[in-house]
């Protein structure tokens, strides 16, 4: 039997375990001064310039390029990162890393460090570790009025009080003593020496950075006492690091005086960074001291493959497997988390399979070791509240390629897409097939399917799509993989449409949005953020005269407390599911129609916003269905009721700054020059945009004068009768606006195509320097000068057909097929007006 077949179960366990990253650092925001090349090396200055000539750099760059599907050059990787945006690449890296929990310390001093809460968008569980030196320096630098007034007693009292106040909110402590005064800690350091050390430190300039050994040792010992009291592990940096580290002073052997102090025999000490290059010393200490644990982060990916393998082998030479833990030591850039996880999986498999060959382990013992190293040890040590999945057994005949530590209870994976008619569709695959084959190779879809309409699953005449055409490959975007919150044994993932040669299909809505956002970024260095407001009706089943009817869930009014109370059990469940999916809800309330509600989502990068919008609709509809109710996003399910819109708020960003907002240099009704030109492009092309944002004949039953839907071609500041409204939310100075809203957007729209059309128009406005007319301050229905927007879909389609900029940027094939689909729907619903009522089940 060949090695791959012999250890297939072990490899699967190593590759697919949902890991606990037990030692990591904060990410940094886009625009941080930290150069991306720092992702690959701890060097700086002139030494960093030579990093590309190291083995780890060359391997890691290829790994990242493969993940991003771009050329393996630093320039192309950085170009991809800018085009996709921080949120998108972080999601992609974390999903690929398959991190189920993240333990993050607060010792980072890098530029534009993100808050801990920000990380919760990318990892299911996030926990904090407090750096004791960071806390001590913060107390002195930020909490003292007159630094020289500190005494050792007053400082110690403040430090201990602060540490105890957070002890129940964190999972561990961390010391960076190795970086400052070394690991030869004196557990009996005198108070006199510590007082002298504090006095010397206070005499230095601020901000204070503690380096005095006596004071360091004193802080360390007091921290250990608190760690014992609150049963918190203490992480200690050992070995490996930047040039600030005195390598001779950071061997873990220096800690023996602390380890043998009777006060601390119950305090769990975690030696970080594989103690490299002192891995054998760390292994020895873990074997003879019950309180010593090992963490092998940082070696991945900062060493060559041989270096990583050698380090892990040395750790396992003597140390109990139950004491060895995985971490990425990821920092600043999400790619460091991905690389750390990728190579940890590979090398753990190499080392454990070699141990099996040598007779040290059986295969089943090696699989158990995988779970211990990647999950179980950290869960136990840090007392983490993370769902614990069962272990893979090689004797289990039902084992699938998706099984093992986080995947083994998944039965089906839904591959989800939203077509050009705005309908949600999916292919559900058995988990073993998805993770074994389809995850990478995709599944086939007849190209005719991209031309299906809302009334018939057949391509519309004029799309030039037939069943004899080429096949599209639906390929999962693993950065969007989500455990379905309402169905524990299922996952869903968004798909991209690729051609047979592996290129993005011109018919792919997600790719259309990516294309135009890349043009916007390349030409103007601008990105777009978007937030959707979802209006929908809840309908319950009723019977009258032997016929089934769907009637409003209640008969209450706008923002009615009783309406909200009556549906709160569904809304709360929907909110919980949205939160589990990483989708932030800003508010929810009863709308003006009977049984109508709204859930508004927080703005994010527009490519992510479109994905979130599809998942949000899926969640809301599924939770309603679970309770025997229909949630429909149809624009006008009852012609006598108010319509349901899907208003979207958009803002423009450059280097993490909102550039839609005006400034003292340029302020046109609160907008910047960039903002005005972009919005002018949207204004100019609005009739064409409606073919994407109000894409159904039924959409125009909603867009009527005096209904807050935007029926006239105009714009206004805080004018809800205008289709384009600039907004000045709380916190924005009254002379400025932060974003604009498009109100002529509804739940029949594919969100990727709708946003792509808007960005497409904005690009034209920027290119041509278009100007806006004066804003409309009154109800445009009362102003004879205002032109009516297309009052039906045909008018929007005719505008789109004549609008060359959409064909140019979004692709002629896509626009041609969309026009043909819209015309087919116009004809069908004109002949069959009653068919609209069946659409409550489709939208």
mmCIF file of C-alpha atoms in Angstrom, residues 145-462:
data_model
loop_
_atom_site.group_PDB
_atom_site.id
_atom_site.type_symbol
_atom_site.label_atom_id
_atom_site.label_comp_id
_atom_site.label_asym_id
_atom_site.label_seq_id
_atom_site.Cartn_x
_atom_site.Cartn_y
_atom_site.Cartn_z
ATOM 1 C CA UNK A 145 -1.220 62.694 35.946
ATOM 2 C CA UNK A 146 2.203 63.259 37.391
ATOM 3 C CA UNK A 147 4.395 60.225 36.698
ATOM 4 C CA UNK A 148 6.877 60.909 39.453
ATOM 5 C CA UNK A 149 4.097 60.623 42.039
ATOM 6 C CA UNK A 150 3.929 56.863 41.522
ATOM 7 C CA UNK A 151 5.303 54.690 44.319
ATOM 8 C CA UNK A 152 5.792 50.961 43.982
ATOM 9 C CA UNK A 153 2.880 50.398 46.360
ATOM 10 C CA UNK A 154 0.483 52.709 44.493
ATOM 11 C CA UNK A 155 1.515 51.267 41.143
ATOM 12 C CA UNK A 156 1.195 47.679 42.375
ATOM 13 C CA UNK A 157 -2.237 48.415 43.830
ATOM 14 C CA UNK A 158 -3.424 49.929 40.541
ATOM 15 C CA UNK A 159 -1.890 47.134 38.452
ATOM 16 C CA UNK A 160 -3.334 44.303 40.565
ATOM 17 C CA UNK A 161 -6.760 45.966 40.714
ATOM 18 C CA UNK A 162 -6.855 46.430 36.958
ATOM 19 C CA UNK A 163 -5.740 42.877 36.259
ATOM 20 C CA UNK A 164 -8.298 41.415 38.656
ATOM 21 C CA UNK A 165 -11.060 43.536 37.121
ATOM 22 C CA UNK A 166 -10.545 41.880 33.723
ATOM 23 C CA UNK A 167 -9.547 38.407 34.913
ATOM 24 C CA UNK A 168 -13.010 36.923 34.383
ATOM 25 C CA UNK A 169 -13.267 38.399 30.871
ATOM 26 C CA UNK A 170 -10.033 36.937 29.487
ATOM 27 C CA UNK A 171 -8.582 33.459 28.974
ATOM 28 C CA UNK A 172 -4.933 34.050 29.816
ATOM 29 C CA UNK A 173 -2.015 36.372 30.475
ATOM 30 C CA UNK A 174 1.118 36.933 28.418
ATOM 31 C CA UNK A 175 4.642 38.142 29.154
ATOM 32 C CA UNK A 176 7.136 39.602 26.720
ATOM 33 C CA UNK A 177 9.987 39.467 29.231
ATOM 34 C CA UNK A 178 12.190 37.707 26.680
ATOM 35 C CA UNK A 179 12.064 40.841 24.531
ATOM 36 C CA UNK A 180 13.065 43.188 27.331
ATOM 37 C CA UNK A 181 15.173 41.845 30.194
ATOM 38 C CA UNK A 182 15.323 38.124 29.444
ATOM 39 C CA UNK A 183 13.775 34.997 30.977
ATOM 40 C CA UNK A 184 16.100 34.620 33.940
ATOM 41 C CA UNK A 185 13.306 35.796 36.223
ATOM 42 C CA UNK A 186 14.159 36.230 39.911
ATOM 43 C CA UNK A 187 11.105 34.952 41.842
ATOM 44 C CA UNK A 188 12.519 36.563 44.994
ATOM 45 C CA UNK A 189 13.157 40.032 43.585
ATOM 46 C CA UNK A 190 13.160 42.495 46.464
ATOM 47 C CA UNK A 191 10.723 45.326 46.853
ATOM 48 C CA UNK A 192 13.636 47.721 47.308
ATOM 49 C CA UNK A 193 15.149 46.746 43.960
ATOM 50 C CA UNK A 194 11.764 46.965 42.248
ATOM 51 C CA UNK A 195 11.151 50.421 43.773
ATOM 52 C CA UNK A 196 14.515 51.558 42.468
ATOM 53 C CA UNK A 197 13.654 50.146 39.050
ATOM 54 C CA UNK A 198 10.343 52.028 38.967
ATOM 55 C CA UNK A 199 12.077 55.270 39.952
ATOM 56 C CA UNK A 200 14.586 54.864 37.120
ATOM 57 C CA UNK A 201 11.838 54.126 34.617
ATOM 58 C CA UNK A 202 9.814 57.168 35.684
ATOM 59 C CA UNK A 203 12.849 59.332 35.089
ATOM 60 C CA UNK A 204 12.792 58.430 31.381
ATOM 61 C CA UNK A 205 10.693 60.182 28.758
ATOM 62 C CA UNK A 206 7.125 59.205 27.907
ATOM 63 C CA UNK A 207 5.589 57.080 26.651
ATOM 64 C CA UNK A 208 7.317 54.779 29.062
ATOM 65 C CA UNK A 209 8.580 51.408 27.840
ATOM 66 C CA UNK A 210 9.662 49.229 30.752
ATOM 67 C CA UNK A 211 13.099 47.634 30.402
ATOM 68 C CA UNK A 212 14.392 47.540 33.991
ATOM 69 C CA UNK A 213 14.878 43.889 34.956
ATOM 70 C CA UNK A 214 14.016 44.252 38.630
ATOM 71 C CA UNK A 215 10.742 46.005 37.870
ATOM 72 C CA UNK A 216 9.999 43.496 35.134
ATOM 73 C CA UNK A 217 10.550 40.554 37.472
ATOM 74 C CA UNK A 218 8.375 42.173 40.136
ATOM 75 C CA UNK A 219 5.491 42.676 37.689
ATOM 76 C CA UNK A 220 5.909 39.124 36.387
ATOM 77 C CA UNK A 221 5.741 37.541 39.853
ATOM 78 C CA UNK A 222 2.655 39.533 40.865
ATOM 79 C CA UNK A 223 1.007 38.534 37.595
ATOM 80 C CA UNK A 224 1.746 34.859 38.261
ATOM 81 C CA UNK A 225 0.085 35.171 41.645
ATOM 82 C CA UNK A 226 -3.069 36.521 39.986
ATOM 83 C CA UNK A 227 -2.862 33.792 37.328
ATOM 84 C CA UNK A 228 -2.868 31.176 40.098
ATOM 85 C CA UNK A 229 -5.782 32.871 41.877
ATOM 86 C CA UNK A 230 -7.956 33.049 38.748
ATOM 87 C CA UNK A 231 -6.711 29.819 37.118
ATOM 88 C CA UNK A 232 -5.348 31.648 34.069
ATOM 89 C CA UNK A 233 -2.507 30.233 31.934
ATOM 90 C CA UNK A 234 0.532 32.458 31.427
ATOM 91 C CA UNK A 235 1.932 32.610 27.901
ATOM 92 C CA UNK A 236 5.649 33.365 27.739
ATOM 93 C CA UNK A 237 7.458 34.374 24.591
ATOM 94 C CA UNK A 238 10.549 32.194 24.196
ATOM 95 C CA UNK A 239 13.073 31.842 21.416
ATOM 96 C CA UNK A 240 12.435 33.140 17.903
ATOM 97 C CA UNK A 241 11.760 36.826 17.283
ATOM 98 C CA UNK A 242 12.988 40.085 15.843
ATOM 99 C CA UNK A 243 16.424 41.636 16.410
ATOM 100 C CA UNK A 244 15.226 43.249 19.652
ATOM 101 C CA UNK A 245 15.335 39.793 21.181
ATOM 102 C CA UNK A 246 18.530 38.788 22.957
ATOM 103 C CA UNK A 247 18.591 35.131 21.955
ATOM 104 C CA UNK A 248 20.963 34.060 24.716
ATOM 105 C CA UNK A 249 18.532 35.428 27.309
ATOM 106 C CA UNK A 250 15.397 33.738 26.008
ATOM 107 C CA UNK A 251 16.128 30.032 26.333
ATOM 108 C CA UNK A 252 13.331 28.498 28.410
ATOM 109 C CA UNK A 253 15.897 26.888 30.722
ATOM 110 C CA UNK A 254 16.194 30.303 32.397
ATOM 111 C CA UNK A 255 12.655 29.801 33.757
ATOM 112 C CA UNK A 256 13.587 26.898 36.028
ATOM 113 C CA UNK A 257 13.755 29.074 39.157
ATOM 114 C CA UNK A 258 10.144 30.152 38.562
ATOM 115 C CA UNK A 259 8.989 26.645 37.671
ATOM 116 C CA UNK A 260 10.405 25.234 40.891
ATOM 117 C CA UNK A 261 8.946 27.963 43.113
ATOM 118 C CA UNK A 262 6.237 26.272 45.199
ATOM 119 C CA UNK A 263 3.918 29.239 44.777
ATOM 120 C CA UNK A 264 3.629 28.581 41.047
ATOM 121 C CA UNK A 265 3.588 24.819 40.610
ATOM 122 C CA UNK A 266 -0.110 24.990 39.724
ATOM 123 C CA UNK A 267 0.263 27.899 37.297
ATOM 124 C CA UNK A 268 0.152 26.628 33.706
ATOM 125 C CA UNK A 269 3.014 28.112 31.713
ATOM 126 C CA UNK A 270 2.779 28.094 27.913
ATOM 127 C CA UNK A 271 6.099 28.356 26.070
ATOM 128 C CA UNK A 272 5.359 30.107 22.789
ATOM 129 C CA UNK A 273 6.954 29.934 19.323
ATOM 130 C CA UNK A 274 8.130 26.315 19.671
ATOM 131 C CA UNK A 275 10.946 27.821 21.777
ATOM 132 C CA UNK A 276 12.846 27.830 18.473
ATOM 133 C CA UNK A 277 15.820 27.393 18.251
ATOM 134 C CA UNK A 278 15.489 25.846 21.720
ATOM 135 C CA UNK A 279 12.756 23.347 20.787
ATOM 136 C CA UNK A 280 14.482 20.428 22.490
ATOM 137 C CA UNK A 281 14.864 22.436 25.696
ATOM 138 C CA UNK A 282 11.164 23.258 25.613
ATOM 139 C CA UNK A 283 10.298 19.609 25.022
ATOM 140 C CA UNK A 284 12.426 18.596 27.999
ATOM 141 C CA UNK A 285 10.784 21.137 30.316
ATOM 142 C CA UNK A 286 7.292 20.009 29.282
ATOM 143 C CA UNK A 287 8.245 16.416 30.036
ATOM 144 C CA UNK A 288 9.552 17.055 33.563
ATOM 145 C CA UNK A 289 7.413 19.989 34.785
ATOM 146 C CA UNK A 290 3.693 19.325 35.044
ATOM 147 C CA UNK A 291 2.786 22.984 34.538
ATOM 148 C CA UNK A 292 4.685 23.514 31.259
ATOM 149 C CA UNK A 293 2.868 23.485 27.905
ATOM 150 C CA UNK A 294 4.181 24.096 24.389
ATOM 151 C CA UNK A 295 2.809 26.207 21.566
ATOM 152 C CA UNK A 296 4.409 25.823 18.160
ATOM 153 C CA UNK A 297 3.190 29.018 16.434
ATOM 154 C CA UNK A 298 5.510 31.390 14.556
ATOM 155 C CA UNK A 299 7.609 28.591 13.113
ATOM 156 C CA UNK A 300 4.824 28.464 10.517
ATOM 157 C CA UNK A 301 5.585 29.984 8.082
ATOM 158 C CA UNK A 302 8.758 31.810 9.153
ATOM 159 C CA UNK A 303 10.967 28.739 8.605
ATOM 160 C CA UNK A 304 11.677 26.557 5.615
ATOM 161 C CA UNK A 305 9.714 23.322 5.393
ATOM 162 C CA UNK A 306 12.674 21.391 6.759
ATOM 163 C CA UNK A 307 13.031 23.898 9.594
ATOM 164 C CA UNK A 308 9.356 23.621 10.536
ATOM 165 C CA UNK A 309 9.459 19.851 10.396
ATOM 166 C CA UNK A 310 12.621 19.656 12.467
ATOM 167 C CA UNK A 311 11.220 22.009 15.114
ATOM 168 C CA UNK A 312 7.974 20.032 15.532
ATOM 169 C CA UNK A 313 9.865 16.744 15.674
ATOM 170 C CA UNK A 314 12.027 18.139 18.470
ATOM 171 C CA UNK A 315 8.998 19.326 20.410
ATOM 172 C CA UNK A 316 7.501 15.842 20.274
ATOM 173 C CA UNK A 317 10.723 14.033 21.160
ATOM 174 C CA UNK A 318 9.873 14.083 24.866
ATOM 175 C CA UNK A 319 6.839 16.301 25.463
ATOM 176 C CA UNK A 320 3.443 14.639 26.038
ATOM 177 C CA UNK A 321 1.128 15.170 23.061
ATOM 178 C CA UNK A 322 -1.472 16.463 25.522
ATOM 179 C CA UNK A 323 0.781 19.468 26.127
ATOM 180 C CA UNK A 324 1.485 20.550 22.557
ATOM 181 C CA UNK A 325 -0.797 23.155 20.966
ATOM 182 C CA UNK A 326 -1.269 24.706 17.568
ATOM 183 C CA UNK A 327 -1.280 28.419 16.834
ATOM 184 C CA UNK A 328 -0.573 30.575 13.822
ATOM 185 C CA UNK A 329 1.026 33.477 15.726
ATOM 186 C CA UNK A 330 -0.824 35.392 13.018
ATOM 187 C CA UNK A 331 -0.471 39.153 13.120
ATOM 188 C CA UNK A 332 -1.463 42.264 11.172
ATOM 189 C CA UNK A 333 -2.190 40.528 7.870
ATOM 190 C CA UNK A 334 -4.826 37.782 7.443
ATOM 191 C CA UNK A 335 -2.413 35.905 5.183
ATOM 192 C CA UNK A 336 -0.253 35.096 8.221
ATOM 193 C CA UNK A 337 -3.167 33.180 9.750
ATOM 194 C CA UNK A 338 -3.745 31.299 6.517
ATOM 195 C CA UNK A 339 -0.072 30.397 6.046
ATOM 196 C CA UNK A 340 0.288 29.357 9.662
ATOM 197 C CA UNK A 341 -2.675 27.008 9.440
ATOM 198 C CA UNK A 342 -1.771 25.656 6.004
ATOM 199 C CA UNK A 343 1.752 24.635 6.913
ATOM 200 C CA UNK A 344 0.857 23.451 10.389
ATOM 201 C CA UNK A 345 -1.568 20.993 8.816
ATOM 202 C CA UNK A 346 1.021 19.795 6.326
ATOM 203 C CA UNK A 347 3.848 19.395 8.798
ATOM 204 C CA UNK A 348 1.732 17.817 11.539
ATOM 205 C CA UNK A 349 0.749 15.193 8.992
ATOM 206 C CA UNK A 350 4.398 14.681 7.942
ATOM 207 C CA UNK A 351 5.657 14.301 11.489
ATOM 208 C CA UNK A 352 2.805 12.080 12.723
ATOM 209 C CA UNK A 353 2.834 9.806 9.670
ATOM 210 C CA UNK A 354 6.602 9.408 10.125
ATOM 211 C CA UNK A 355 5.954 8.532 13.781
ATOM 212 C CA UNK A 356 3.523 5.858 12.596
ATOM 213 C CA UNK A 357 6.138 4.496 10.201
ATOM 214 C CA UNK A 358 8.660 4.373 13.041
ATOM 215 C CA UNK A 359 6.195 2.554 15.285
ATOM 216 C CA UNK A 360 5.855 5.385 17.842
ATOM 217 C CA UNK A 361 2.131 5.745 17.066
ATOM 218 C CA UNK A 362 -0.672 3.769 15.498
ATOM 219 C CA UNK A 363 -2.711 5.543 12.848
ATOM 220 C CA UNK A 364 -5.668 5.913 15.199
ATOM 221 C CA UNK A 365 -3.368 7.332 17.904
ATOM 222 C CA UNK A 366 -2.016 9.790 15.345
ATOM 223 C CA UNK A 367 -5.543 10.900 14.441
ATOM 224 C CA UNK A 368 -6.255 11.407 18.150
ATOM 225 C CA UNK A 369 -3.033 13.430 18.346
ATOM 226 C CA UNK A 370 -4.269 15.687 15.533
ATOM 227 C CA UNK A 371 -7.358 16.628 17.525
ATOM 228 C CA UNK A 372 -5.315 17.093 20.700
ATOM 229 C CA UNK A 373 -2.797 19.345 19.002
ATOM 230 C CA UNK A 374 -5.190 21.346 16.859
ATOM 231 C CA UNK A 375 -8.151 21.671 19.228
ATOM 232 C CA UNK A 376 -8.567 19.690 22.382
ATOM 233 C CA UNK A 377 -5.499 20.811 24.323
ATOM 234 C CA UNK A 378 -6.261 24.499 23.810
ATOM 235 C CA UNK A 379 -9.952 24.057 24.594
ATOM 236 C CA UNK A 380 -9.030 22.421 27.893
ATOM 237 C CA UNK A 381 -6.171 24.722 28.877
ATOM 238 C CA UNK A 382 -7.897 28.018 28.102
ATOM 239 C CA UNK A 383 -11.366 26.751 29.124
ATOM 240 C CA UNK A 384 -12.895 27.843 25.826
ATOM 241 C CA UNK A 385 -16.606 27.598 25.149
ATOM 242 C CA UNK A 386 -16.338 26.104 21.655
ATOM 243 C CA UNK A 387 -18.567 23.339 20.340
ATOM 244 C CA UNK A 388 -16.600 20.117 20.521
ATOM 245 C CA UNK A 389 -17.009 17.793 17.555
ATOM 246 C CA UNK A 390 -16.315 14.087 17.668
ATOM 247 C CA UNK A 391 -13.077 12.506 16.554
ATOM 248 C CA UNK A 392 -12.669 10.699 13.290
ATOM 249 C CA UNK A 393 -12.274 6.944 13.574
ATOM 250 C CA UNK A 394 -10.549 4.990 10.820
ATOM 251 C CA UNK A 395 -12.908 2.121 11.584
ATOM 252 C CA UNK A 396 -15.988 4.169 10.755
ATOM 253 C CA UNK A 397 -17.210 2.925 7.378
ATOM 254 C CA UNK A 398 -19.431 5.963 6.988
ATOM 255 C CA UNK A 399 -16.555 8.433 7.227
ATOM 256 C CA UNK A 400 -16.592 11.080 4.527
ATOM 257 C CA UNK A 401 -13.990 13.390 3.160
ATOM 258 C CA UNK A 402 -15.741 16.224 4.943
ATOM 259 C CA UNK A 403 -15.702 14.462 8.272
ATOM 260 C CA UNK A 404 -13.321 14.983 11.115
ATOM 261 C CA UNK A 405 -13.338 17.600 13.740
ATOM 262 C CA UNK A 406 -15.886 20.163 12.702
ATOM 263 C CA UNK A 407 -17.213 18.636 9.470
ATOM 264 C CA UNK A 408 -18.247 15.118 10.394
ATOM 265 C CA UNK A 409 -21.840 16.060 11.240
ATOM 266 C CA UNK A 410 -22.411 17.911 7.967
ATOM 267 C CA UNK A 411 -24.716 15.927 5.685
ATOM 268 C CA UNK A 412 -25.368 18.355 2.831
ATOM 269 C CA UNK A 413 -23.665 21.436 1.405
ATOM 270 C CA UNK A 414 -25.807 23.863 -0.577
ATOM 271 C CA UNK A 415 -24.023 25.588 -3.455
ATOM 272 C CA UNK A 416 -25.985 28.830 -3.749
ATOM 273 C CA UNK A 417 -26.313 31.422 -6.500
ATOM 274 C CA UNK A 418 -28.690 34.252 -7.344
ATOM 275 C CA UNK A 419 -29.519 34.448 -11.028
ATOM 276 C CA UNK A 420 -30.147 37.438 -13.282
ATOM 277 C CA UNK A 421 -33.888 37.241 -12.572
ATOM 278 C CA UNK A 422 -33.096 37.624 -8.868
ATOM 279 C CA UNK A 423 -34.101 34.115 -7.832
ATOM 280 C CA UNK A 424 -32.179 32.133 -5.237
ATOM 281 C CA UNK A 425 -31.095 28.733 -6.514
ATOM 282 C CA UNK A 426 -28.897 25.988 -5.122
ATOM 283 C CA UNK A 427 -27.412 22.585 -5.740
ATOM 284 C CA UNK A 428 -27.253 20.444 -2.594
ATOM 285 C CA UNK A 429 -24.370 17.985 -2.511
ATOM 286 C CA UNK A 430 -23.627 15.226 -0.023
ATOM 287 C CA UNK A 431 -20.819 16.535 2.134
ATOM 288 C CA UNK A 432 -18.416 13.785 1.098
ATOM 289 C CA UNK A 433 -18.818 14.693 -2.568
ATOM 290 C CA UNK A 434 -18.512 18.417 -1.946
ATOM 291 C CA UNK A 435 -15.353 18.168 0.144
ATOM 292 C CA UNK A 436 -13.900 15.356 -1.910
ATOM 293 C CA UNK A 437 -14.387 16.731 -5.425
ATOM 294 C CA UNK A 438 -16.794 19.609 -5.939
ATOM 295 C CA UNK A 439 -15.130 22.046 -3.538
ATOM 296 C CA UNK A 440 -12.236 22.459 -5.954
ATOM 297 C CA UNK A 441 -13.611 21.302 -9.304
ATOM 298 C CA UNK A 442 -17.154 22.617 -9.006
ATOM 299 C CA UNK A 443 -20.322 21.204 -10.541
ATOM 300 C CA UNK A 444 -21.707 21.635 -14.028
ATOM 301 C CA UNK A 445 -24.626 23.853 -14.990
ATOM 302 C CA UNK A 446 -26.051 24.135 -18.479
ATOM 303 C CA UNK A 447 -25.405 27.652 -19.703
ATOM 304 C CA UNK A 448 -29.072 27.987 -20.646
ATOM 305 C CA UNK A 449 -29.867 28.218 -16.917
ATOM 306 C CA UNK A 450 -28.347 31.706 -16.635
ATOM 307 C CA UNK A 451 -31.143 32.948 -18.906
ATOM 308 C CA UNK A 452 -34.061 31.561 -16.895
ATOM 309 C CA UNK A 453 -36.909 33.957 -16.114
ATOM 310 C CA UNK A 454 -39.168 34.275 -13.088
ATOM 311 C CA UNK A 455 -42.032 32.516 -14.869
ATOM 312 C CA UNK A 456 -40.292 29.613 -16.609
ATOM 313 C CA UNK A 457 -37.103 27.615 -16.180
ATOM 314 C CA UNK A 458 -36.064 28.020 -19.792
ATOM 315 C CA UNK A 459 -33.821 30.615 -21.441
ATOM 316 C CA UNK A 460 -35.597 33.682 -22.755
ATOM 317 C CA UNK A 461 -35.665 34.232 -26.494
ATOM 318 C CA UNK A 462 -32.918 36.665 -27.428
#
